[in-house]
mmCIF file of C-alpha atoms and ligand atoms in Angstrom:
data_model
loop_
_atom_site.group_PDB
_atom_site.id
_atom_site.type_symbol
_atom_site.label_atom_id
_atom_site.label_comp_id
_atom_site.label_asym_id
_atom_site.label_seq_id
_atom_site.Cartn_x
_atom_site.Cartn_y
_atom_site.Cartn_z
ATOM 1 C CA MET B 2 -17.747 -7.348 -14.635
ATOM 2 C CA ALA B 3 -15.839 -4.830 -17.586
ATOM 3 C CA LEU B 4 -13.513 -2.123 -15.025
ATOM 4 C CA LYS B 5 -12.045 0.547 -16.658
ATOM 5 C CA ILE B 6 -8.537 0.986 -14.908
ATOM 6 C CA ALA B 7 -6.291 4.025 -15.689
ATOM 7 C CA LEU B 8 -2.883 2.778 -15.276
ATOM 8 C CA LEU B 9 -0.414 5.905 -13.928
ATOM 9 C CA PRO B 10 3.247 4.095 -14.300
ATOM 10 C CA GLY B 11 5.170 6.989 -12.736
ATOM 11 C CA ASP B 12 8.264 7.505 -12.239
ATOM 12 C CA GLY B 13 11.526 5.080 -11.214
ATOM 13 C CA ILE B 14 10.258 1.568 -11.160
ATOM 14 C CA GLY B 15 7.241 2.366 -11.840
ATOM 15 C CA PRO B 16 5.890 1.726 -14.855
ATOM 16 C CA GLU B 17 8.210 -1.921 -14.995
ATOM 17 C CA VAL B 18 6.116 -3.523 -11.217
ATOM 18 C CA LEU B 19 3.459 -1.596 -13.075
ATOM 19 C CA ALA B 20 3.593 -3.827 -16.303
ATOM 20 C CA GLN B 21 3.890 -6.801 -14.736
ATOM 21 C CA THR B 22 0.594 -5.861 -12.774
ATOM 22 C CA VAL B 23 -0.625 -5.225 -16.324
ATOM 23 C CA LYS B 24 0.171 -9.505 -17.038
ATOM 24 C CA CYS B 25 -1.158 -10.284 -13.783
ATOM 25 C CA LEU B 26 -4.520 -8.670 -14.650
ATOM 26 C CA GLU B 27 -4.523 -9.987 -18.301
ATOM 27 C CA ALA B 28 -4.202 -13.417 -17.141
ATOM 28 C CA VAL B 29 -7.248 -13.149 -14.742
ATOM 29 C CA GLU B 30 -8.761 -11.786 -18.070
ATOM 30 C CA GLU B 31 -8.128 -14.490 -19.299
ATOM 31 C CA ARG B 32 -8.913 -17.376 -16.677
ATOM 32 C CA PHE B 33 -12.463 -15.620 -15.620
ATOM 33 C CA ASN B 34 -13.619 -14.061 -18.672
ATOM 34 C CA GLN B 35 -13.390 -10.429 -16.849
ATOM 35 C CA HIS B 36 -12.784 -7.647 -19.395
ATOM 36 C CA PHE B 37 -9.954 -4.415 -18.304
ATOM 37 C CA LEU B 38 -10.177 -1.800 -20.551
ATOM 38 C CA PHE B 39 -6.729 0.078 -19.833
ATOM 39 C CA LYS B 40 -5.721 3.668 -20.081
ATOM 40 C CA GLU B 41 -2.339 5.291 -19.202
ATOM 41 C CA ALA B 42 -1.948 8.722 -18.729
ATOM 42 C CA PRO B 43 1.758 10.440 -16.794
ATOM 43 C CA VAL B 44 1.626 11.372 -13.366
ATOM 44 C CA GLY B 45 5.010 12.530 -10.836
ATOM 45 C CA ALA B 46 8.500 13.737 -12.876
ATOM 46 C CA ILE B 47 7.177 12.724 -15.901
ATOM 47 C CA ALA B 48 4.252 14.292 -16.002
ATOM 48 C CA ILE B 49 6.469 17.350 -15.223
ATOM 49 C CA ASP B 50 9.282 16.789 -17.646
ATOM 50 C CA LYS B 51 6.675 16.680 -20.682
ATOM 51 C CA LYS B 52 3.448 18.899 -18.858
ATOM 52 C CA GLY B 53 4.446 21.571 -16.205
ATOM 53 C CA VAL B 54 2.897 19.661 -13.765
ATOM 54 C CA PRO B 55 2.656 16.490 -11.615
ATOM 55 C CA LEU B 56 -0.420 15.757 -11.578
ATOM 56 C CA PRO B 57 -1.806 17.335 -15.397
ATOM 57 C CA ASN B 58 -5.256 17.861 -16.370
ATOM 58 C CA ASN B 59 -6.009 14.594 -18.697
ATOM 59 C CA THR B 60 -4.416 12.847 -15.926
ATOM 60 C CA LEU B 61 -6.963 13.424 -13.508
ATOM 61 C CA LYS B 62 -9.738 13.505 -15.463
ATOM 62 C CA LEU B 63 -8.239 9.809 -16.535
ATOM 63 C CA CYS B 64 -8.652 8.724 -13.026
ATOM 64 C CA LYS B 65 -11.972 9.992 -12.194
ATOM 65 C CA GLU B 66 -13.822 8.467 -15.661
ATOM 66 C CA ALA B 67 -11.576 5.003 -14.255
ATOM 67 C CA ASP B 68 -13.359 2.201 -11.966
ATOM 68 C CA ALA B 69 -9.989 2.056 -9.817
ATOM 69 C CA VAL B 70 -6.437 3.653 -10.120
ATOM 70 C CA LEU B 71 -2.983 1.389 -10.351
ATOM 71 C CA PHE B 72 -0.285 3.488 -9.300
ATOM 72 C CA GLY B 73 3.345 3.200 -9.894
ATOM 73 C CA ALA B 74 5.176 5.057 -8.200
ATOM 74 C CA ILE B 75 6.475 8.928 -7.844
ATOM 75 C CA GLY B 76 9.751 10.832 -7.305
ATOM 76 C CA ASP B 77 12.950 11.487 -9.224
ATOM 77 C CA PRO B 78 16.405 12.523 -6.759
ATOM 78 C CA LYS B 79 16.844 15.506 -9.081
ATOM 79 C CA TYR B 80 14.103 17.623 -6.330
ATOM 80 C CA ASP B 81 14.923 15.985 -3.669
ATOM 81 C CA ASN B 82 17.583 17.684 -2.718
ATOM 82 C CA ASP B 83 16.252 20.989 -3.896
ATOM 83 C CA PRO B 84 14.734 22.510 -1.045
ATOM 84 C CA GLU B 85 14.207 25.510 -3.450
ATOM 85 C CA ALA B 86 11.866 23.676 -6.367
ATOM 86 C CA LYS B 87 8.539 24.698 -6.871
ATOM 87 C CA VAL B 88 7.514 21.701 -8.431
ATOM 88 C CA ARG B 89 8.030 18.739 -6.372
ATOM 89 C CA PRO B 90 6.205 14.791 -8.367
ATOM 90 C CA GLU B 91 5.102 14.081 -4.980
ATOM 91 C CA GLN B 92 2.934 16.350 -5.186
ATOM 92 C CA GLY B 93 1.294 14.869 -7.980
ATOM 93 C CA LEU B 94 0.477 12.222 -5.301
ATOM 94 C CA LEU B 95 -0.953 14.012 -3.002
ATOM 95 C CA GLN B 96 -3.419 16.263 -4.968
ATOM 96 C CA LEU B 97 -4.740 13.389 -6.928
ATOM 97 C CA ARG B 98 -4.884 11.385 -3.501
ATOM 98 C CA LYS B 99 -7.018 14.576 -1.774
ATOM 99 C CA GLU B 100 -9.143 14.977 -5.866
ATOM 100 C CA LEU B 101 -10.633 11.771 -5.862
ATOM 101 C CA GLU B 102 -10.757 12.311 -1.440
ATOM 102 C CA LEU B 103 -9.527 8.851 -1.193
ATOM 103 C CA PHE B 104 -9.040 9.832 2.688
ATOM 104 C CA ALA B 105 -8.828 5.482 3.767
ATOM 105 C CA ASN B 106 -4.954 4.317 2.582
ATOM 106 C CA ILE B 107 -5.386 0.746 3.592
ATOM 107 C CA ARG B 108 -1.657 -1.532 3.700
ATOM 108 C CA PRO B 109 -2.082 -4.951 5.027
ATOM 109 C CA VAL B 110 0.923 -6.338 7.359
ATOM 110 C CA LYS B 111 2.107 -10.138 7.091
ATOM 111 C CA ALA B 112 4.973 -11.964 7.815
ATOM 112 C CA TYR B 113 5.054 -14.683 5.399
ATOM 113 C CA PRO B 114 5.958 -18.232 5.921
ATOM 114 C CA THR B 115 8.926 -18.984 3.613
ATOM 115 C CA LEU B 116 10.425 -15.732 3.906
ATOM 116 C CA LEU B 117 10.858 -15.665 8.417
ATOM 117 C CA ASP B 118 14.313 -15.333 7.011
ATOM 118 C CA ARG B 119 13.989 -12.053 4.869
ATOM 119 C CA SER B 120 13.329 -10.102 8.034
ATOM 120 C CA PRO B 121 15.850 -8.509 10.126
ATOM 121 C CA LEU B 122 13.615 -9.222 13.138
ATOM 122 C CA LYS B 123 13.780 -12.464 14.551
ATOM 123 C CA LYS B 124 11.543 -15.728 13.391
ATOM 124 C CA GLU B 125 9.901 -15.448 16.488
ATOM 125 C CA VAL B 126 9.244 -12.711 16.838
ATOM 126 C CA ILE B 127 7.028 -11.879 13.527
ATOM 127 C CA GLN B 128 5.576 -15.806 12.671
ATOM 128 C CA GLY B 129 2.168 -15.216 12.186
ATOM 129 C CA THR B 130 2.417 -11.132 12.341
ATOM 130 C CA ASP B 131 -0.741 -10.634 9.688
ATOM 131 C CA PHE B 132 -2.447 -6.925 11.015
ATOM 132 C CA VAL B 133 -3.673 -3.595 8.574
ATOM 133 C CA ILE B 134 -3.364 -0.741 8.754
ATOM 134 C CA TYR B 135 -5.806 1.967 8.130
ATOM 135 C CA ARG B 136 -4.148 5.794 8.024
ATOM 136 C CA GLU B 137 -6.012 8.576 7.535
ATOM 137 C CA LEU B 138 -4.231 10.151 3.738
ATOM 138 C CA THR B 139 -6.191 13.052 2.768
ATOM 139 C CA GLY B 140 -6.210 15.269 6.008
ATOM 140 C CA GLY B 141 -3.044 16.061 9.190
ATOM 141 C CA ILE B 142 -0.296 18.110 8.594
ATOM 142 C CA TYR B 143 0.356 16.559 4.906
ATOM 143 C CA PHE B 144 -2.387 19.310 3.927
ATOM 144 C CA GLY B 145 -2.457 21.334 6.573
ATOM 145 C CA GLU B 146 -1.245 25.233 5.733
ATOM 146 C CA LYS B 147 2.010 25.778 4.925
ATOM 147 C CA LYS B 148 4.169 28.486 5.917
ATOM 148 C CA LEU B 149 7.725 29.974 5.634
ATOM 149 C CA ASN B 150 8.447 33.604 6.578
ATOM 150 C CA GLU B 151 9.894 36.123 3.283
ATOM 151 C CA GLU B 152 13.843 35.445 5.158
ATOM 152 C CA GLY B 153 13.463 31.310 4.576
ATOM 153 C CA THR B 154 14.252 30.876 8.548
ATOM 154 C CA LYS B 155 11.415 29.991 9.730
ATOM 155 C CA ALA B 156 9.026 27.523 8.619
ATOM 156 C CA SER B 157 5.366 25.545 9.320
ATOM 157 C CA ASP B 158 3.108 23.089 8.693
ATOM 158 C CA LEU B 159 -0.266 23.357 10.359
ATOM 159 C CA CYS B 160 -2.112 19.370 11.563
ATOM 160 C CA GLU B 161 -5.535 20.063 11.602
ATOM 161 C CA TYR B 162 -8.759 17.675 11.640
ATOM 162 C CA THR B 163 -12.225 17.300 12.028
ATOM 163 C CA GLU B 164 -14.147 15.200 13.664
ATOM 164 C CA GLU B 165 -15.990 14.088 10.543
ATOM 165 C CA GLU B 166 -12.766 13.011 8.759
ATOM 166 C CA ILE B 167 -11.666 11.613 11.676
ATOM 167 C CA SER B 168 -14.784 9.375 11.325
ATOM 168 C CA ARG B 169 -15.134 8.375 8.560
ATOM 169 C CA ILE B 170 -11.998 6.109 8.567
ATOM 170 C CA ALA B 171 -12.935 4.952 12.437
ATOM 171 C CA HIS B 172 -15.966 3.394 10.914
ATOM 172 C CA LEU B 173 -14.661 1.413 7.959
ATOM 173 C CA ALA B 174 -11.163 0.648 10.621
ATOM 174 C CA PHE B 175 -14.054 -0.796 12.799
ATOM 175 C CA LYS B 176 -15.818 -2.331 10.253
ATOM 176 C CA ALA B 177 -12.328 -4.437 9.142
ATOM 177 C CA ALA B 178 -11.825 -5.226 12.590
ATOM 178 C CA LYS B 179 -15.165 -6.979 12.976
ATOM 179 C CA GLY B 180 -14.622 -9.321 9.860
ATOM 180 C CA ARG B 181 -11.245 -10.173 11.858
ATOM 181 C CA ASN B 182 -9.788 -10.703 14.987
ATOM 182 C CA LYS B 183 -11.608 -7.441 16.740
ATOM 183 C CA LYS B 184 -8.684 -5.436 17.495
ATOM 184 C CA LEU B 185 -8.649 -1.549 16.763
ATOM 185 C CA THR B 186 -5.522 -0.114 17.776
ATOM 186 C CA LEU B 187 -5.493 3.906 17.354
ATOM 187 C CA VAL B 188 -2.550 4.729 17.374
ATOM 188 C CA ASP B 189 -1.596 8.778 18.679
ATOM 189 C CA LYS B 190 -0.039 11.110 20.078
ATOM 190 C CA ALA B 191 -2.309 11.924 22.695
ATOM 191 C CA ASN B 192 -0.288 12.948 25.818
ATOM 192 C CA VAL B 193 1.253 15.854 23.416
ATOM 193 C CA LEU B 194 -1.121 17.045 20.422
ATOM 194 C CA GLU B 195 -4.541 18.612 20.753
ATOM 195 C CA SER B 196 -5.124 16.990 17.381
ATOM 196 C CA SER B 197 -4.670 13.789 18.691
ATOM 197 C CA ARG B 198 -6.916 13.799 22.027
ATOM 198 C CA LEU B 199 -9.617 14.490 19.143
ATOM 199 C CA TRP B 200 -8.579 11.780 17.384
ATOM 200 C CA ARG B 201 -9.431 9.094 20.738
ATOM 201 C CA LYS B 202 -12.898 11.307 21.635
ATOM 202 C CA VAL B 203 -14.271 10.628 18.235
ATOM 203 C CA VAL B 204 -13.011 7.009 17.905
ATOM 204 C CA THR B 205 -13.608 6.100 21.895
ATOM 205 C CA LYS B 206 -17.297 7.250 20.847
ATOM 206 C CA ILE B 207 -17.827 5.772 17.847
ATOM 207 C CA GLY B 208 -16.614 2.030 19.056
ATOM 208 C CA GLU B 209 -19.735 2.240 21.052
ATOM 209 C CA SER B 210 -21.496 1.016 18.495
ATOM 210 C CA TYR B 211 -18.757 -1.557 17.415
ATOM 211 C CA PRO B 212 -19.452 -3.205 21.296
ATOM 212 C CA GLU B 213 -17.508 -6.471 20.194
ATOM 213 C CA VAL B 214 -14.922 -4.848 18.703
ATOM 214 C CA THR B 215 -11.879 -4.296 21.394
ATOM 215 C CA LEU B 216 -10.486 -1.200 21.088
ATOM 216 C CA ASP B 217 -7.068 -0.145 22.553
ATOM 217 C CA TYR B 218 -4.557 3.098 22.092
ATOM 218 C CA LEU B 219 -0.957 3.696 22.094
ATOM 219 C CA PHE B 220 0.713 6.877 21.750
ATOM 220 C CA VAL B 221 3.074 6.783 18.435
ATOM 221 C CA ASP B 222 6.557 6.900 19.976
ATOM 222 C CA ASN B 223 5.566 3.678 21.990
ATOM 223 C CA ALA B 224 3.682 1.564 18.930
ATOM 224 C CA ALA B 225 6.711 2.783 16.943
ATOM 225 C CA MET B 226 8.448 -0.125 19.013
ATOM 226 C CA GLN B 227 5.985 -2.440 19.648
ATOM 227 C CA ILE B 228 5.280 -2.982 16.287
ATOM 228 C CA ILE B 229 8.991 -4.753 16.212
ATOM 229 C CA LEU B 230 8.924 -5.661 19.779
ATOM 230 C CA ASN B 231 5.519 -7.620 18.893
ATOM 231 C CA PRO B 232 3.852 -7.633 16.308
ATOM 232 C CA LYS B 233 1.732 -10.254 16.557
ATOM 233 C CA GLN B 234 -0.393 -7.708 19.531
ATOM 234 C CA PHE B 235 -1.959 -5.976 15.911
ATOM 235 C CA ASP B 236 -5.306 -6.820 14.650
ATOM 236 C CA VAL B 237 -6.521 -2.897 12.818
ATOM 237 C CA ILE B 238 -4.165 -0.112 13.336
ATOM 238 C CA LEU B 239 -5.749 3.254 12.684
ATOM 239 C CA THR B 240 -3.833 6.250 12.491
ATOM 240 C CA GLU B 241 -3.455 10.002 11.279
ATOM 241 C CA ASN B 242 -1.896 10.699 7.626
ATOM 242 C CA MET B 243 2.137 11.321 9.355
ATOM 243 C CA PHE B 244 2.318 8.586 11.797
ATOM 244 C CA GLY B 245 0.163 5.852 9.005
ATOM 245 C CA ASP B 246 3.299 6.973 7.004
ATOM 246 C CA ILE B 247 6.025 6.596 9.088
ATOM 247 C CA ILE B 248 4.735 3.073 10.747
ATOM 248 C CA SER B 249 3.886 1.470 7.079
ATOM 249 C CA ASP B 250 7.462 1.649 6.392
ATOM 250 C CA GLU B 251 8.115 0.134 9.157
ATOM 251 C CA GLY B 252 6.285 -2.519 9.229
ATOM 252 C CA SER B 253 7.144 -4.141 5.436
ATOM 253 C CA VAL B 254 10.526 -5.122 7.423
ATOM 254 C CA ILE B 255 8.505 -7.659 8.445
ATOM 255 C CA GLY B 256 7.790 -8.933 5.334
ATOM 256 C CA GLY B 257 11.092 -9.904 4.570
ATOM 257 C CA SER B 258 10.949 -6.633 1.770
ATOM 258 C CA ILE B 259 9.458 -3.432 0.782
ATOM 259 C CA GLY B 260 8.246 -4.962 -2.708
ATOM 260 C CA LEU B 261 5.561 -6.751 -0.334
ATOM 261 C CA LEU B 262 3.767 -4.401 1.110
ATOM 262 C CA ALA B 263 0.559 -3.792 -1.053
ATOM 263 C CA SER B 264 -2.202 -0.632 -0.723
ATOM 264 C CA ALA B 265 -5.717 0.709 -0.888
ATOM 265 C CA SER B 266 -7.141 4.621 -0.982
ATOM 266 C CA ILE B 267 -10.342 4.173 -1.053
ATOM 267 C CA GLY B 268 -13.424 7.531 -0.967
ATOM 268 C CA GLU B 269 -16.499 7.167 -1.901
ATOM 269 C CA GLU B 270 -16.564 7.735 -5.394
ATOM 270 C CA ASN B 271 -13.111 6.973 -6.451
ATOM 271 C CA ALA B 272 -9.969 4.141 -5.481
ATOM 272 C CA LEU B 273 -6.980 3.537 -6.131
ATOM 273 C CA PHE B 274 -4.116 0.916 -5.626
ATOM 274 C CA GLU B 275 -0.700 0.975 -5.197
ATOM 275 C CA PRO B 276 2.320 -0.343 -3.661
ATOM 276 C CA ILE B 277 3.760 1.458 -0.158
ATOM 277 C CA HIS B 278 7.384 1.258 -2.092
ATOM 278 C CA GLY B 279 8.465 4.174 -3.856
ATOM 279 C CA SER B 280 10.251 5.068 -6.911
ATOM 280 C CA TYR B 281 13.731 3.602 -5.987
ATOM 281 C CA PRO B 282 15.322 4.741 -9.159
ATOM 282 C CA GLN B 283 18.410 3.232 -8.320
ATOM 283 C CA ALA B 284 16.769 -0.272 -9.650
ATOM 284 C CA LYS B 285 14.942 1.555 -12.580
ATOM 285 C CA GLY B 286 14.930 -0.326 -15.980
ATOM 286 C CA LYS B 287 17.843 -2.833 -14.109
ATOM 287 C CA ASP B 288 14.999 -5.381 -14.086
ATOM 288 C CA ILE B 289 15.647 -6.120 -10.325
ATOM 289 C CA ALA B 290 12.562 -3.963 -8.843
ATOM 290 C CA ASN B 291 9.789 -6.309 -7.098
ATOM 291 C CA PRO B 292 6.529 -6.502 -8.963
ATOM 292 C CA ILE B 293 4.831 -7.707 -6.019
ATOM 293 C CA ALA B 294 3.840 -5.322 -4.281
ATOM 294 C CA SER B 295 1.667 -3.915 -7.118
ATOM 295 C CA ILE B 296 0.864 -7.035 -8.055
ATOM 296 C CA LEU B 297 -0.476 -7.539 -5.083
ATOM 297 C CA SER B 298 -2.393 -4.369 -4.239
ATOM 298 C CA ALA B 299 -3.872 -5.673 -8.150
ATOM 299 C CA ALA B 300 -5.367 -8.842 -5.827
ATOM 300 C CA MET B 301 -6.887 -5.422 -3.325
ATOM 301 C CA LEU B 302 -8.206 -3.700 -6.636
ATOM 302 C CA LEU B 303 -10.392 -7.285 -7.651
ATOM 303 C CA GLU B 304 -10.734 -7.295 -3.866
ATOM 304 C CA HIS B 305 -13.202 -4.331 -3.697
ATOM 305 C CA PHE B 306 -14.877 -4.971 -6.876
ATOM 306 C CA GLY B 307 -15.894 -8.261 -5.093
ATOM 307 C CA LEU B 308 -14.230 -10.346 -7.279
ATOM 308 C CA ASN B 309 -13.075 -12.531 -4.560
ATOM 309 C CA GLU B 310 -12.190 -15.359 -6.529
ATOM 310 C CA GLU B 311 -9.861 -13.934 -8.556
ATOM 311 C CA ALA B 312 -8.348 -11.934 -6.537
ATOM 312 C CA LEU B 313 -7.290 -15.271 -4.612
ATOM 313 C CA ALA B 314 -5.979 -16.717 -7.000
ATOM 314 C CA VAL B 315 -3.792 -13.639 -7.991
ATOM 315 C CA LYS B 316 -2.463 -14.482 -3.907
ATOM 316 C CA LYS B 317 -1.955 -17.910 -4.428
ATOM 317 C CA ALA B 318 0.123 -17.323 -7.861
ATOM 318 C CA VAL B 319 2.375 -15.539 -5.401
ATOM 319 C CA ASP B 320 2.332 -17.686 -2.822
ATOM 320 C CA LYS B 321 3.772 -20.103 -5.635
ATOM 321 C CA SER B 322 6.179 -17.500 -6.685
ATOM 322 C CA LEU B 323 7.375 -17.835 -2.886
ATOM 323 C CA LYS B 324 7.618 -20.778 -1.910
ATOM 324 C CA LYS B 325 9.296 -21.569 -5.621
ATOM 325 C CA GLY B 326 11.841 -19.014 -4.925
ATOM 326 C CA ILE B 327 11.052 -17.166 -8.209
ATOM 327 C CA VAL B 328 12.067 -13.716 -6.889
ATOM 328 C CA THR B 329 13.520 -10.806 -6.757
ATOM 329 C CA PRO B 330 17.040 -10.091 -5.679
ATOM 330 C CA ASP B 331 16.051 -8.348 -2.783
ATOM 331 C CA LEU B 332 14.191 -11.980 -1.948
ATOM 332 C CA LYS B 333 16.660 -13.803 -2.452
ATOM 333 C CA LYS B 334 20.219 -12.664 -2.537
ATOM 334 C CA ASP B 335 22.303 -14.033 -5.818
ATOM 335 C CA SER B 336 19.060 -14.976 -7.557
ATOM 336 C CA PRO B 337 19.340 -15.050 -11.404
ATOM 337 C CA TYR B 338 15.453 -14.081 -11.839
ATOM 338 C CA GLY B 339 14.415 -10.398 -12.630
ATOM 339 C CA THR B 340 11.379 -8.476 -12.302
ATOM 340 C CA ASN B 341 10.462 -9.330 -16.174
ATOM 341 C CA HIS B 342 10.737 -13.327 -15.168
ATOM 342 C CA VAL B 343 8.187 -12.518 -11.430
ATOM 343 C CA GLY B 344 5.794 -11.004 -13.427
ATOM 344 C CA ASP B 345 5.075 -13.900 -16.257
ATOM 345 C CA PHE B 346 5.841 -16.392 -13.694
ATOM 346 C CA ILE B 347 3.225 -14.882 -11.192
ATOM 347 C CA ALA B 348 1.069 -14.241 -14.576
ATOM 348 C CA HIS B 349 1.432 -17.347 -16.042
ATOM 349 C CA SER B 350 0.248 -19.577 -13.124
ATOM 350 C CA ILE B 351 -2.856 -17.331 -12.746
ATOM 351 C CA VAL B 352 -4.267 -19.188 -15.710
ATOM 352 C CA ASP B 353 -2.584 -22.653 -15.382
ATOM 353 C CA PHE B 354 -3.175 -23.597 -12.095
ATOM 354 C CA GLU B 355 -3.473 -26.360 -12.255
ATOM 355 C CA ASP B 356 0.472 -26.796 -11.734
ATOM 356 C CA ASP B 357 -1.000 -26.236 -8.068
ATOM 357 C CA THR B 358 -1.374 -29.752 -7.338
ATOM 358 C CA LEU B 359 2.251 -30.500 -8.814
ATOM 359 C CA MET B 360 3.632 -29.214 -5.381
ATOM 360 C CA ASN B 361 4.933 -30.678 -2.796
ATOM 361 C CA ASP B 362 4.800 -28.148 -0.025
ATOM 362 C CA GLU B 363 6.490 -30.186 2.183
ATOM 363 C CA ASN B 364 9.625 -30.078 -0.038
ATOM 364 C CA ILE B 365 9.200 -27.058 -0.742
ATOM 365 C CA ASP B 366 11.001 -23.995 0.914
ATOM 366 C CA LEU B 367 12.426 -21.212 -0.366
ATOM 367 C CA GLY B 368 14.438 -21.084 -2.827
ATOM 368 C CA LYS B 369 14.647 -25.349 -3.027
ATOM 369 C CA SER B 370 11.523 -26.356 -4.943
ATOM 370 C CA THR B 371 11.879 -29.757 -5.639
ATOM 371 C CA ILE B 372 10.453 -29.375 -9.250
ATOM 372 C CA ILE B 373 12.097 -26.264 -10.380
HETATM 373 C C1 IPM S 12 3.479 7.065 0.697
HETATM 374 C C2 IPM S 12 4.464 7.912 0.207
HETATM 375 C C3 IPM S 12 4.390 9.566 0.448
HETATM 376 C C4 IPM S 12 3.424 9.923 1.727
HETATM 377 C C5 IPM S 12 4.648 10.259 -0.918
HETATM 378 C C6 IPM S 12 5.875 10.124 -1.886
HETATM 379 C C7 IPM S 12 4.521 11.525 -0.748
HETATM 380 O O1 IPM S 12 5.147 7.953 1.055
HETATM 381 O O2 IPM S 12 2.174 6.505 -0.230
HETATM 382 O O3 IPM S 12 3.873 6.418 2.413
HETATM 383 O O4 IPM S 12 3.942 10.611 2.067
HETATM 384 O O5 IPM S 12 2.104 9.376 1.462
HETATM 385 MN MN1 MN S 13 5.463 6.508 2.307
#
């Protein structure tokens, strides 16, 4: 299969983690005889510096023409502390989501057996956690009308949803639940918000056509608590844009590092894959950023195109790096391995997969490998 992939490295650690992902996809090309055509374009703060806008026309055009987009990260501190800034890097990503109609953001959350000790949560609480968040991505408060009065003393952001916007992602979430543990939890704030009451109504109705899936409901404040109190209860979580943004960062604590969480943003025509972590400017250029979330996003890309064997090879190579402790310092304090080394190791493991048989899993715990 020949796939056109637009590379949007963006800001901060984006370029360095994306470079590792490209290595891994090149390894997939080599092992599985696939072909990927990469083309790169600027987005975010770097695009503002170069072209004056966070999403230049040529970048958008490249993304529309590509089969998929691989996104690095976006954001720069010089904009975060300037409420007066007229253009912001984040607008580039939001505009891209809207233009490509990427309405469903899929964020898997998993507790890796070798990393249970990395989470501040108790091992027995997180062990076995495996759920996926379906976050609506092109509606709600992110995209509703924004107002600021002339004196700059009053502001508002409108949260709007249509039945159609809710139902298209709800169907995807129900289908996902059907193929998993058959449970769907709608997270909303229906005790207060009209838009949430519409979500309940629409999702409940759609649920009737998925009788094998158990549907339950949680208010977002309670969901925020349940995710750390008893994360194993979840299978598929369906929620609107901003609640999904917040609870997915919260969910990343379960995996032990936000540097592990991948995501896919899907529309009818387009698909974009990105780590959920931000641009982490403090780590930029230091060779310490964890490339795994970005690499796992590429695995989601492969799955999206039905390249399941290839995706599995990438995930297995990531597992191997975790098992052998070839990880960045966020996962193992004092780890001597940097972004590049971890990327090389994972890419190498994709090609050189026979190595697997040399590993004695019983003796391999994080950093206690018998071979390395
Ligand atoms: C995310 C990010 C974005 C969001 C920002 C960068 C606009 O936090 O993808 O979760 O809020 O959606
Ligand atoms: Mn976020």
